[in-house]
């Protein structure tokens, strides 16, 4: 790392550390805690994790560390949030998942750096996606999305997201390999992606977890756009019209065949049914209103008495205790973190498609949670990336951020320069 780079690294680390200290300082004066010891333990965990990650990052050579700093910034903010709902006390569970998310980020980064190497592993992603789908069907029980191991549970559908993103990634060479099927010129890999999304849609319906379905559809559509927008793809109008018509038919079919509880959520009046289907959303809106712009103070909220306050309703919980202004600022930080590939564009077509899939998954998932909590759309029950509590979600989000970082610091092998000295000598003679 050059001298200028070291200076920027230290300054960035300093600002992240100061931001977390400022939040802890606010909790000291406005927070609800039984004893200062609990706040001290939380402060040590936050600051210790900051310093440990700053040191660990020095062992990884990257083109830029912007996303890394923003990742540790948002993760420790989420640790502060989860440790303050209903009273300040370190959430050890969320601390462990934050660390697991950072470790998973490194794995995602290492796996996806070399686009030429990972291109040879395409079939492995097909197999991995199939294995995850099979595990959901066989290990989760009767139409469930969870694998219960006794001491903790795993949600394999979360791991399906990065696997499906890798399935949907494309390379320049793929779009040049077309075959004729029923007089349609089709790229086989595009057909495989379409088959997978149909299979995933059926799986989500079978597991009664339609809330996550828009996320997978967004991943597929963004991956498909990246494939179809390749300049030399030369798509026929017939294929485009057929695809649009097929999407329309599937959308209408999904609405008709939707389970009764899904249709009820589409038309529920939360205030007239505030003790039934509209209970969580009505309580979330009340909490947001009570928090105002600057909140009631860390640990002073009441929404922690409602089911899923730390997961599905986490945005409303933040608004109540920290204020709408702070909640929107956190959302802005996540969006800026996802926008980094636009500022520093990925350096390969593979990484560009990868970044598109990751960003679409995060944005759609976050939008579903926030808009659902605010009663702007039906309540879906999905989590906010990095903010909601949940081990499977946190690990998956960390892995996908590693995929995004890989697009900012890819591996490119220098061309081998042949030694022509002997040839020159022979020519001279």
Short mmCIF file of C-alpha atoms in Angstrom, two decimals:
data_model
loop_
_atom_site.label_atom_id
_atom_site.label_comp_id
_atom_site.label_asym_id
_atom_site.label_seq_id
_atom_site.Cartn_x
_atom_site.Cartn_y
_atom_site.Cartn_z
CA UNK A 1 0.00 0.00 0.00
CA UNK A 2 1.45 3.37 -1.04
CA UNK A 3 1.90 6.26 1.37
CA UNK A 4 -1.15 8.11 -0.01
CA UNK A 5 -3.21 4.95 0.23
CA UNK A 6 -2.13 4.43 3.86
CA UNK A 7 -3.18 7.96 4.72
CA UNK A 8 -6.62 7.49 3.16
CA UNK A 9 -6.97 4.14 4.92
CA UNK A 10 -6.22 5.66 8.34
CA UNK A 11 -8.55 8.63 7.74
CA UNK A 12 -11.41 6.35 6.64
CA UNK A 13 -10.90 4.11 9.67
CA UNK A 14 -10.87 7.16 11.93
CA UNK A 15 -14.20 8.45 10.60
CA UNK A 16 -15.88 5.05 10.96
CA UNK A 17 -14.62 4.78 14.53
CA UNK A 18 -15.76 8.32 15.39
CA UNK A 19 -19.24 7.66 13.99
CA UNK A 20 -19.67 4.59 16.19
CA UNK A 21 -18.33 6.41 19.24
CA UNK A 22 -20.82 9.23 18.61
CA UNK A 23 -23.70 6.71 18.61
CA UNK A 24 -22.45 5.15 21.83
CA UNK A 25 -22.10 8.62 23.37
CA UNK A 26 -25.73 9.33 22.45
CA UNK A 27 -26.78 6.10 24.13
CA UNK A 28 -24.92 7.12 27.29
CA UNK A 29 -27.03 10.29 27.68
CA UNK A 30 -30.36 9.28 26.15
CA UNK A 31 -30.38 5.50 26.41
CA UNK A 32 -32.29 3.22 28.75
CA UNK A 33 -29.88 0.93 30.64
CA UNK A 34 -29.84 -0.62 34.10
CA UNK A 35 -26.13 -0.11 34.74
CA UNK A 36 -23.24 1.61 32.94
CA UNK A 37 -21.50 -1.76 32.76
CA UNK A 38 -23.82 -3.00 30.02
CA UNK A 39 -23.08 0.05 27.90
CA UNK A 40 -19.35 -0.35 28.50
CA UNK A 41 -19.47 -3.98 27.35
CA UNK A 42 -21.35 -2.94 24.18
CA UNK A 43 -18.84 -0.14 23.54
CA UNK A 44 -15.89 -2.51 23.90
CA UNK A 45 -17.49 -4.96 21.47
CA UNK A 46 -18.18 -2.28 18.84
CA UNK A 47 -14.81 -0.55 19.06
CA UNK A 48 -12.95 -3.87 19.33
CA UNK A 49 -14.64 -5.21 16.19
CA UNK A 50 -13.79 -1.98 14.35
CA UNK A 51 -10.10 -2.14 15.22
CA UNK A 52 -9.82 -5.89 14.56
CA UNK A 53 -11.35 -5.51 11.09
CA UNK A 54 -9.17 -2.52 10.21
CA UNK A 55 -6.08 -4.57 11.04
CA UNK A 56 -7.34 -7.68 9.22
CA UNK A 57 -7.96 -5.68 6.03
CA UNK A 58 -4.27 -4.83 5.80
CA UNK A 59 -3.57 -8.46 4.86
CA UNK A 60 -5.72 -8.20 1.71
CA UNK A 61 -4.39 -6.31 -1.30
CA UNK A 62 -7.28 -4.56 -3.02
CA UNK A 63 -7.73 -1.76 -5.51
CA UNK A 64 -10.14 -0.01 -3.14
CA UNK A 65 -11.42 -0.53 0.41
CA UNK A 66 -14.48 1.71 0.18
CA UNK A 67 -17.06 -1.06 0.44
CA UNK A 68 -15.12 -2.68 3.30
CA UNK A 69 -15.26 0.47 5.40
CA UNK A 70 -18.93 0.94 4.69
CA UNK A 71 -19.59 -2.71 5.52
CA UNK A 72 -18.01 -2.56 8.99
CA UNK A 73 -19.71 0.81 9.45
CA UNK A 74 -23.20 -0.59 8.81
CA UNK A 75 -22.60 -3.87 10.65
CA UNK A 76 -21.59 -2.18 13.90
CA UNK A 77 -24.52 0.22 13.55
CA UNK A 78 -26.79 -2.82 13.33
CA UNK A 79 -25.08 -4.28 16.41
CA UNK A 80 -25.86 -1.07 18.30
CA UNK A 81 -29.48 -1.20 17.11
CA UNK A 82 -30.01 -4.84 18.04
CA UNK A 83 -28.41 -4.26 21.44
CA UNK A 84 -30.72 -1.36 22.31
CA UNK A 85 -34.26 -2.50 21.45
CA UNK A 86 -36.23 -2.50 24.72
CA UNK A 87 -33.15 -1.83 26.85
CA UNK A 88 -29.40 -1.58 26.29
CA UNK A 89 -27.55 -4.86 26.56
CA UNK A 90 -25.00 -6.44 24.21
CA UNK A 91 -26.70 -8.81 21.75
CA UNK A 92 -24.11 -11.58 21.72
CA UNK A 93 -26.04 -13.47 19.05
CA UNK A 94 -25.96 -10.52 16.67
CA UNK A 95 -22.27 -9.90 17.42
CA UNK A 96 -21.48 -13.48 16.40
CA UNK A 97 -23.50 -13.15 13.19
CA UNK A 98 -21.75 -9.85 12.37
CA UNK A 99 -18.37 -11.58 12.68
CA UNK A 100 -19.65 -14.49 10.59
CA UNK A 101 -20.82 -11.98 7.96
CA UNK A 102 -17.35 -10.42 7.77
CA UNK A 103 -15.74 -13.85 7.40
CA UNK A 104 -18.25 -14.82 4.70
CA UNK A 105 -17.42 -11.56 2.92
CA UNK A 106 -13.81 -12.66 2.59
CA UNK A 107 -14.88 -16.02 1.14
CA UNK A 108 -17.11 -14.32 -1.42
CA UNK A 109 -14.27 -11.96 -2.33
CA UNK A 110 -11.71 -14.74 -2.79
CA UNK A 111 -14.11 -16.96 -4.75
CA UNK A 112 -15.18 -14.34 -7.30
CA UNK A 113 -11.99 -12.35 -7.92
CA UNK A 114 -10.69 -14.33 -10.88
CA UNK A 115 -13.43 -14.35 -13.51
CA UNK A 116 -11.47 -16.66 -15.81
CA UNK A 117 -11.10 -19.30 -13.10
CA UNK A 118 -14.69 -19.10 -11.92
CA UNK A 119 -15.90 -19.39 -15.50
CA UNK A 120 -14.65 -22.98 -15.49
CA UNK A 121 -16.79 -23.70 -12.40
CA UNK A 122 -20.15 -22.80 -13.96
CA UNK A 123 -21.50 -26.34 -13.72
CA UNK A 124 -20.62 -26.41 -10.01
CA UNK A 125 -23.02 -23.50 -9.43
CA UNK A 126 -25.79 -25.39 -11.21
CA UNK A 127 -25.15 -28.38 -8.94
CA UNK A 128 -24.95 -26.22 -5.80
CA UNK A 129 -28.25 -24.51 -6.64
CA UNK A 130 -29.88 -27.88 -7.24
CA UNK A 131 -28.55 -29.25 -3.94
CA UNK A 132 -29.93 -26.25 -2.00
CA UNK A 133 -33.34 -26.66 -3.64
CA UNK A 134 -33.28 -30.38 -2.84
CA UNK A 135 -32.33 -29.69 0.79
CA UNK A 136 -35.31 -27.34 1.14
CA UNK A 137 -37.64 -30.03 -0.17
CA UNK A 138 -36.24 -32.85 1.98
CA UNK A 139 -34.78 -31.37 5.18
CA UNK A 140 -37.02 -28.48 6.16
CA UNK A 141 -40.09 -30.51 7.09
CA UNK A 142 -43.62 -30.05 5.86
CA UNK A 143 -43.62 -27.09 3.44
CA UNK A 144 -41.19 -25.06 5.52
CA UNK A 145 -38.11 -22.93 4.77
CA UNK A 146 -36.14 -23.77 7.92
CA UNK A 147 -33.85 -26.64 8.93
CA UNK A 148 -34.06 -27.09 12.69
CA UNK A 149 -30.82 -28.44 14.17
CA UNK A 150 -31.98 -28.05 17.77
CA UNK A 151 -29.51 -25.46 19.05
CA UNK A 152 -29.99 -23.22 15.97
CA UNK A 153 -31.90 -23.09 12.70
CA UNK A 154 -30.76 -22.60 9.11
CA UNK A 155 -32.73 -21.03 6.28
CA UNK A 156 -31.30 -22.60 3.09
CA UNK A 157 -33.36 -20.28 0.86
CA UNK A 158 -31.00 -17.47 1.92
CA UNK A 159 -28.00 -19.40 0.57
CA UNK A 160 -29.97 -19.91 -2.63
CA UNK A 161 -29.62 -16.19 -3.42
CA UNK A 162 -25.83 -16.02 -4.03
CA UNK A 163 -25.91 -19.41 -5.76
CA UNK A 164 -28.63 -18.19 -8.13
CA UNK A 165 -26.73 -14.94 -8.74
CA UNK A 166 -23.71 -16.97 -9.84
CA UNK A 167 -25.96 -19.06 -12.09
CA UNK A 168 -27.30 -15.87 -13.70
CA UNK A 169 -23.86 -14.31 -14.28
CA UNK A 170 -22.72 -14.35 -17.87
CA UNK A 171 -19.55 -14.14 -19.90
CA UNK A 172 -19.03 -12.61 -23.32
CA UNK A 173 -18.38 -16.01 -24.89
CA UNK A 174 -21.70 -17.43 -23.66
CA UNK A 175 -23.78 -14.95 -25.65
CA UNK A 176 -22.06 -15.99 -28.87
CA UNK A 177 -22.97 -19.66 -28.51
CA UNK A 178 -26.50 -20.03 -29.89
CA UNK A 179 -28.53 -23.06 -30.85
CA UNK A 180 -31.75 -23.29 -32.87
CA UNK A 181 -34.73 -24.64 -30.90
CA UNK A 182 -38.14 -24.60 -32.60
CA UNK A 183 -36.88 -21.93 -35.02
CA UNK A 184 -35.71 -19.74 -32.10
CA UNK A 185 -32.03 -18.85 -31.80
CA UNK A 186 -31.41 -19.36 -28.09
CA UNK A 187 -28.34 -19.27 -25.84
CA UNK A 188 -28.41 -22.53 -23.79
CA UNK A 189 -27.22 -20.79 -20.61
CA UNK A 190 -30.12 -18.33 -20.81
CA UNK A 191 -32.51 -21.25 -21.08
CA UNK A 192 -30.94 -22.85 -17.99
CA UNK A 193 -31.41 -19.63 -15.99
CA UNK A 194 -35.06 -19.50 -17.04
CA UNK A 195 -35.56 -23.12 -15.98
CA UNK A 196 -34.04 -22.36 -12.57
CA UNK A 197 -36.27 -19.32 -11.91
CA UNK A 198 -39.36 -21.36 -12.81
CA UNK A 199 -38.19 -24.06 -10.41
CA UNK A 200 -37.51 -21.50 -7.66
CA UNK A 201 -40.93 -19.89 -8.14
CA UNK A 202 -42.55 -23.28 -7.72
CA UNK A 203 -40.43 -23.96 -4.66
CA UNK A 204 -41.37 -20.65 -3.02
CA UNK A 205 -45.05 -21.33 -3.65
CA UNK A 206 -44.75 -24.85 -2.24
CA UNK A 207 -43.01 -23.52 0.89
CA UNK A 208 -45.58 -20.72 1.31
CA UNK A 209 -42.80 -18.11 1.30
CA UNK A 210 -43.89 -15.81 -1.52
CA UNK A 211 -42.35 -12.78 0.24
CA UNK A 212 -38.87 -13.72 -1.02
CA UNK A 213 -40.09 -14.40 -4.54
CA UNK A 214 -39.65 -10.79 -5.83
CA UNK A 215 -35.98 -10.93 -4.80
CA UNK A 216 -35.29 -14.01 -6.94
CA UNK A 217 -37.29 -12.58 -9.84
CA UNK A 218 -35.26 -9.35 -9.63
CA UNK A 219 -32.00 -11.33 -9.72
CA UNK A 220 -33.18 -13.25 -12.77
CA UNK A 221 -34.46 -10.19 -14.66
CA UNK A 222 -31.28 -8.16 -14.01
CA UNK A 223 -29.14 -11.10 -15.07
CA UNK A 224 -31.29 -11.56 -18.17
CA UNK A 225 -31.01 -7.87 -19.05
CA UNK A 226 -27.23 -8.04 -18.72
CA UNK A 227 -27.26 -11.00 -21.08
CA UNK A 228 -29.66 -9.50 -23.61
CA UNK A 229 -27.97 -6.09 -23.60
CA UNK A 230 -24.74 -7.59 -24.81
CA UNK A 231 -24.11 -5.67 -28.08
CA UNK A 232 -23.59 -8.72 -30.28
CA UNK A 233 -26.51 -10.72 -28.90
CA UNK A 234 -28.72 -9.69 -31.89
CA UNK A 235 -32.05 -10.68 -30.40
CA UNK A 236 -34.96 -11.29 -32.69
CA UNK A 237 -38.18 -9.35 -32.20
CA UNK A 238 -40.05 -12.64 -32.16
CA UNK A 239 -38.09 -13.83 -29.15
CA UNK A 240 -38.58 -10.55 -27.25
CA UNK A 241 -42.36 -10.51 -27.85
CA UNK A 242 -42.65 -14.17 -26.83
CA UNK A 243 -40.71 -13.52 -23.64
CA UNK A 244 -42.86 -10.52 -22.65
CA UNK A 245 -46.05 -12.48 -23.34
CA UNK A 246 -44.79 -15.38 -21.24
CA UNK A 247 -44.00 -13.08 -18.31
CA UNK A 248 -47.51 -11.60 -18.53
CA UNK A 249 -49.13 -15.03 -18.50
CA UNK A 250 -47.04 -16.13 -15.52
CA UNK A 251 -47.94 -12.96 -13.58
CA UNK A 252 -51.68 -13.44 -14.12
CA UNK A 253 -51.42 -17.14 -13.25
CA UNK A 254 -49.53 -16.31 -10.03
CA UNK A 255 -52.28 -13.90 -8.91
CA UNK A 256 -55.04 -16.42 -9.67
CA UNK A 257 -53.27 -19.31 -7.91
CA UNK A 258 -52.03 -17.24 -4.95
CA UNK A 259 -52.94 -18.74 -1.54
CA UNK A 260 -55.89 -17.15 0.34
CA UNK A 261 -53.63 -15.54 2.97
CA UNK A 262 -51.68 -13.74 0.22
CA UNK A 263 -54.87 -12.40 -1.38
CA UNK A 264 -56.06 -11.27 2.06
CA UNK A 265 -52.89 -9.24 2.55
CA UNK A 266 -53.41 -7.51 -0.78
CA UNK A 267 -56.74 -6.03 0.31
CA UNK A 268 -56.54 -5.90 4.12
CA UNK A 269 -57.45 -2.66 5.94
CA UNK A 270 -54.95 -2.70 8.81
CA UNK A 271 -56.90 -0.22 10.95
CA UNK A 272 -60.22 -2.06 10.75
CA UNK A 273 -58.38 -5.35 11.39
CA UNK A 274 -55.71 -4.05 13.79
CA UNK A 275 -55.93 -7.17 15.97
CA UNK A 276 -55.78 -9.62 13.06
CA UNK A 277 -53.90 -9.54 9.76
CA UNK A 278 -53.12 -5.83 10.15
CA UNK A 279 -51.76 -6.07 13.70
CA UNK A 280 -48.03 -5.89 12.95
CA UNK A 281 -48.31 -3.15 10.34
CA UNK A 282 -50.58 -0.99 12.51
CA UNK A 283 -48.22 -1.31 15.47
CA UNK A 284 -45.24 -0.53 13.21
CA UNK A 285 -46.91 2.67 11.95
CA UNK A 286 -47.74 3.73 15.51
CA UNK A 287 -44.11 3.16 16.52
CA UNK A 288 -42.83 5.22 13.57
CA UNK A 289 -45.19 8.06 14.48
CA UNK A 290 -44.19 7.95 18.16
CA UNK A 291 -40.51 8.06 17.28
CA UNK A 292 -40.81 11.18 15.12
CA UNK A 293 -37.72 12.54 13.43
CA UNK A 294 -35.22 11.93 16.24
CA UNK A 295 -36.67 9.02 18.23
CA UNK A 296 -37.54 8.32 21.85
CA UNK A 297 -34.00 7.28 22.72
CA UNK A 298 -32.15 3.96 22.57
CA UNK A 299 -33.94 1.33 24.64
CA UNK A 300 -37.03 3.49 25.25
CA UNK A 301 -39.29 1.97 22.60
CA UNK A 302 -42.29 -0.33 23.02
CA UNK A 303 -42.26 -2.16 19.68
CA UNK A 304 -39.94 -4.82 21.14
CA UNK A 305 -43.08 -6.40 22.63
CA UNK A 306 -44.33 -7.19 19.09
CA UNK A 307 -43.31 -10.40 17.31
CA UNK A 308 -40.47 -10.02 14.76
CA UNK A 309 -39.53 -6.51 15.97
CA UNK A 310 -35.83 -7.28 15.36
CA UNK A 311 -36.30 -8.86 11.91
CA UNK A 312 -39.37 -8.06 9.81
CA UNK A 313 -40.22 -4.84 11.72
CA UNK A 314 -36.68 -3.66 12.32
CA UNK A 315 -37.14 -0.44 10.30
CA UNK A 316 -40.06 0.58 12.51
CA UNK A 317 -38.08 -0.35 15.64
CA UNK A 318 -35.22 1.92 14.53
CA UNK A 319 -37.64 4.75 13.76
CA UNK A 320 -39.21 4.50 17.21
CA UNK A 321 -35.99 4.56 19.23
CA UNK A 322 -33.58 6.44 16.93
CA UNK A 323 -35.95 8.46 14.74
CA UNK A 324 -37.01 8.49 11.11
CA UNK A 325 -34.07 10.73 10.19
CA UNK A 326 -31.54 8.20 11.46
CA UNK A 327 -33.41 5.27 9.86
CA UNK A 328 -33.40 6.98 6.46
CA UNK A 329 -29.70 7.78 6.87
CA UNK A 330 -28.95 4.08 7.42
CA UNK A 331 -30.93 3.20 4.29
CA UNK A 332 -28.93 5.83 2.38
CA UNK A 333 -25.65 4.30 3.59
CA UNK A 334 -26.67 0.87 2.29
CA UNK A 335 -27.70 2.35 -1.07
CA UNK A 336 -24.41 4.27 -1.36
CA UNK A 337 -22.52 1.08 -0.56
CA UNK A 338 -24.35 -0.66 -3.40
CA UNK A 339 -23.73 2.30 -5.72
CA UNK A 340 -19.95 2.02 -5.35
CA UNK A 341 -19.64 -0.22 -8.46
CA UNK A 342 -21.16 2.69 -10.44
CA UNK A 343 -18.43 5.02 -9.20
CA UNK A 344 -15.68 2.46 -9.73
CA UNK A 345 -17.11 0.25 -12.54
CA UNK A 346 -16.38 -3.51 -12.54
CA UNK A 347 -13.57 -4.44 -14.90
CA UNK A 348 -15.08 -7.48 -16.56
CA UNK A 349 -18.44 -8.43 -18.03
CA UNK A 350 -18.71 -11.22 -15.47
CA UNK A 351 -18.22 -8.84 -12.55
CA UNK A 352 -20.65 -6.33 -14.03
CA UNK A 353 -23.38 -8.99 -14.21
CA UNK A 354 -22.45 -10.18 -10.73
CA UNK A 355 -22.73 -6.67 -9.29
CA UNK A 356 -26.11 -6.18 -10.99
CA UNK A 357 -27.49 -9.34 -9.39
CA UNK A 358 -26.18 -8.51 -5.92
CA UNK A 359 -27.48 -4.92 -5.98
CA UNK A 360 -30.91 -5.97 -7.25
CA UNK A 361 -31.23 -8.55 -4.46
CA UNK A 362 -30.34 -6.02 -1.74
CA UNK A 363 -32.48 -3.18 -3.09
CA UNK A 364 -35.61 -5.27 -3.65
CA UNK A 365 -35.31 -7.03 -0.30
CA UNK A 366 -34.82 -3.76 1.56
CA UNK A 367 -37.69 -2.09 -0.30
CA UNK A 368 -40.06 -4.97 0.50
CA UNK A 369 -39.31 -4.72 4.21
CA UNK A 370 -39.52 -0.93 4.51
CA UNK A 371 -42.56 -0.43 2.29
CA UNK A 372 -44.29 -3.34 4.00
CA UNK A 373 -43.64 -1.87 7.47
CA UNK A 374 -45.03 1.48 6.27
CA UNK A 375 -48.15 -0.22 4.81
CA UNK A 376 -47.30 0.94 1.28
CA UNK A 377 -47.35 -2.67 0.04
CA UNK A 378 -48.58 -5.94 1.58
CA UNK A 379 -46.45 -7.14 4.48
CA UNK A 380 -43.95 -9.69 3.11
CA UNK A 381 -41.86 -10.63 6.15
CA UNK A 382 -38.42 -10.30 4.53
CA UNK A 383 -35.44 -8.82 6.34
CA UNK A 384 -33.39 -5.65 5.85
CA UNK A 385 -29.85 -6.64 4.75
CA UNK A 386 -27.26 -6.34 7.56
CA UNK A 387 -29.77 -4.68 9.92
CA UNK A 388 -32.28 -7.43 10.73
CA UNK A 389 -31.28 -10.21 13.08
CA UNK A 390 -30.72 -13.65 11.59
CA UNK A 391 -27.67 -15.85 11.07
CA UNK A 392 -28.48 -17.21 7.60
CA UNK A 393 -29.37 -13.76 6.30
CA UNK A 394 -26.28 -12.08 7.76
CA UNK A 395 -23.88 -14.71 6.41
CA UNK A 396 -25.50 -14.58 2.98
CA UNK A 397 -25.40 -10.78 2.87
CA UNK A 398 -21.73 -10.80 3.85
CA UNK A 399 -20.91 -13.34 1.14
CA UNK A 400 -22.72 -11.27 -1.49
CA UNK A 401 -20.86 -8.13 -0.42
CA UNK A 402 -17.64 -10.07 -0.92
CA UNK A 403 -18.84 -10.81 -4.45
CA UNK A 404 -19.37 -7.08 -4.94
CA UNK A 405 -15.92 -6.23 -3.57
CA UNK A 406 -14.40 -8.78 -5.97
CA UNK A 407 -15.75 -6.72 -8.85
CA UNK A 408 -13.87 -3.70 -7.55
CA UNK A 409 -10.56 -5.55 -7.10
CA UNK A 410 -10.53 -8.34 -9.73
CA UNK A 411 -7.59 -10.56 -10.59
CA UNK A 412 -6.10 -10.12 -14.05
CA UNK A 413 -3.08 -12.17 -14.96
CA UNK A 414 -0.42 -10.35 -16.95
CA UNK A 415 0.19 -11.75 -20.45
CA UNK A 416 3.15 -14.08 -20.70
CA UNK A 417 5.99 -12.45 -22.65
CA UNK A 418 8.00 -15.00 -24.58
CA UNK A 419 11.76 -14.74 -24.63
CA UNK A 420 12.78 -14.26 -28.28
CA UNK A 421 16.49 -13.66 -27.67
CA UNK A 422 17.52 -17.05 -29.04
CA UNK A 423 15.35 -16.58 -32.13
CA UNK A 424 16.92 -13.18 -32.77
CA UNK A 425 20.40 -14.66 -32.51
CA UNK A 426 19.55 -17.41 -35.04
CA UNK A 427 18.14 -14.80 -37.44
CA UNK A 428 21.28 -12.66 -37.12
CA UNK A 429 23.50 -15.56 -38.06
#
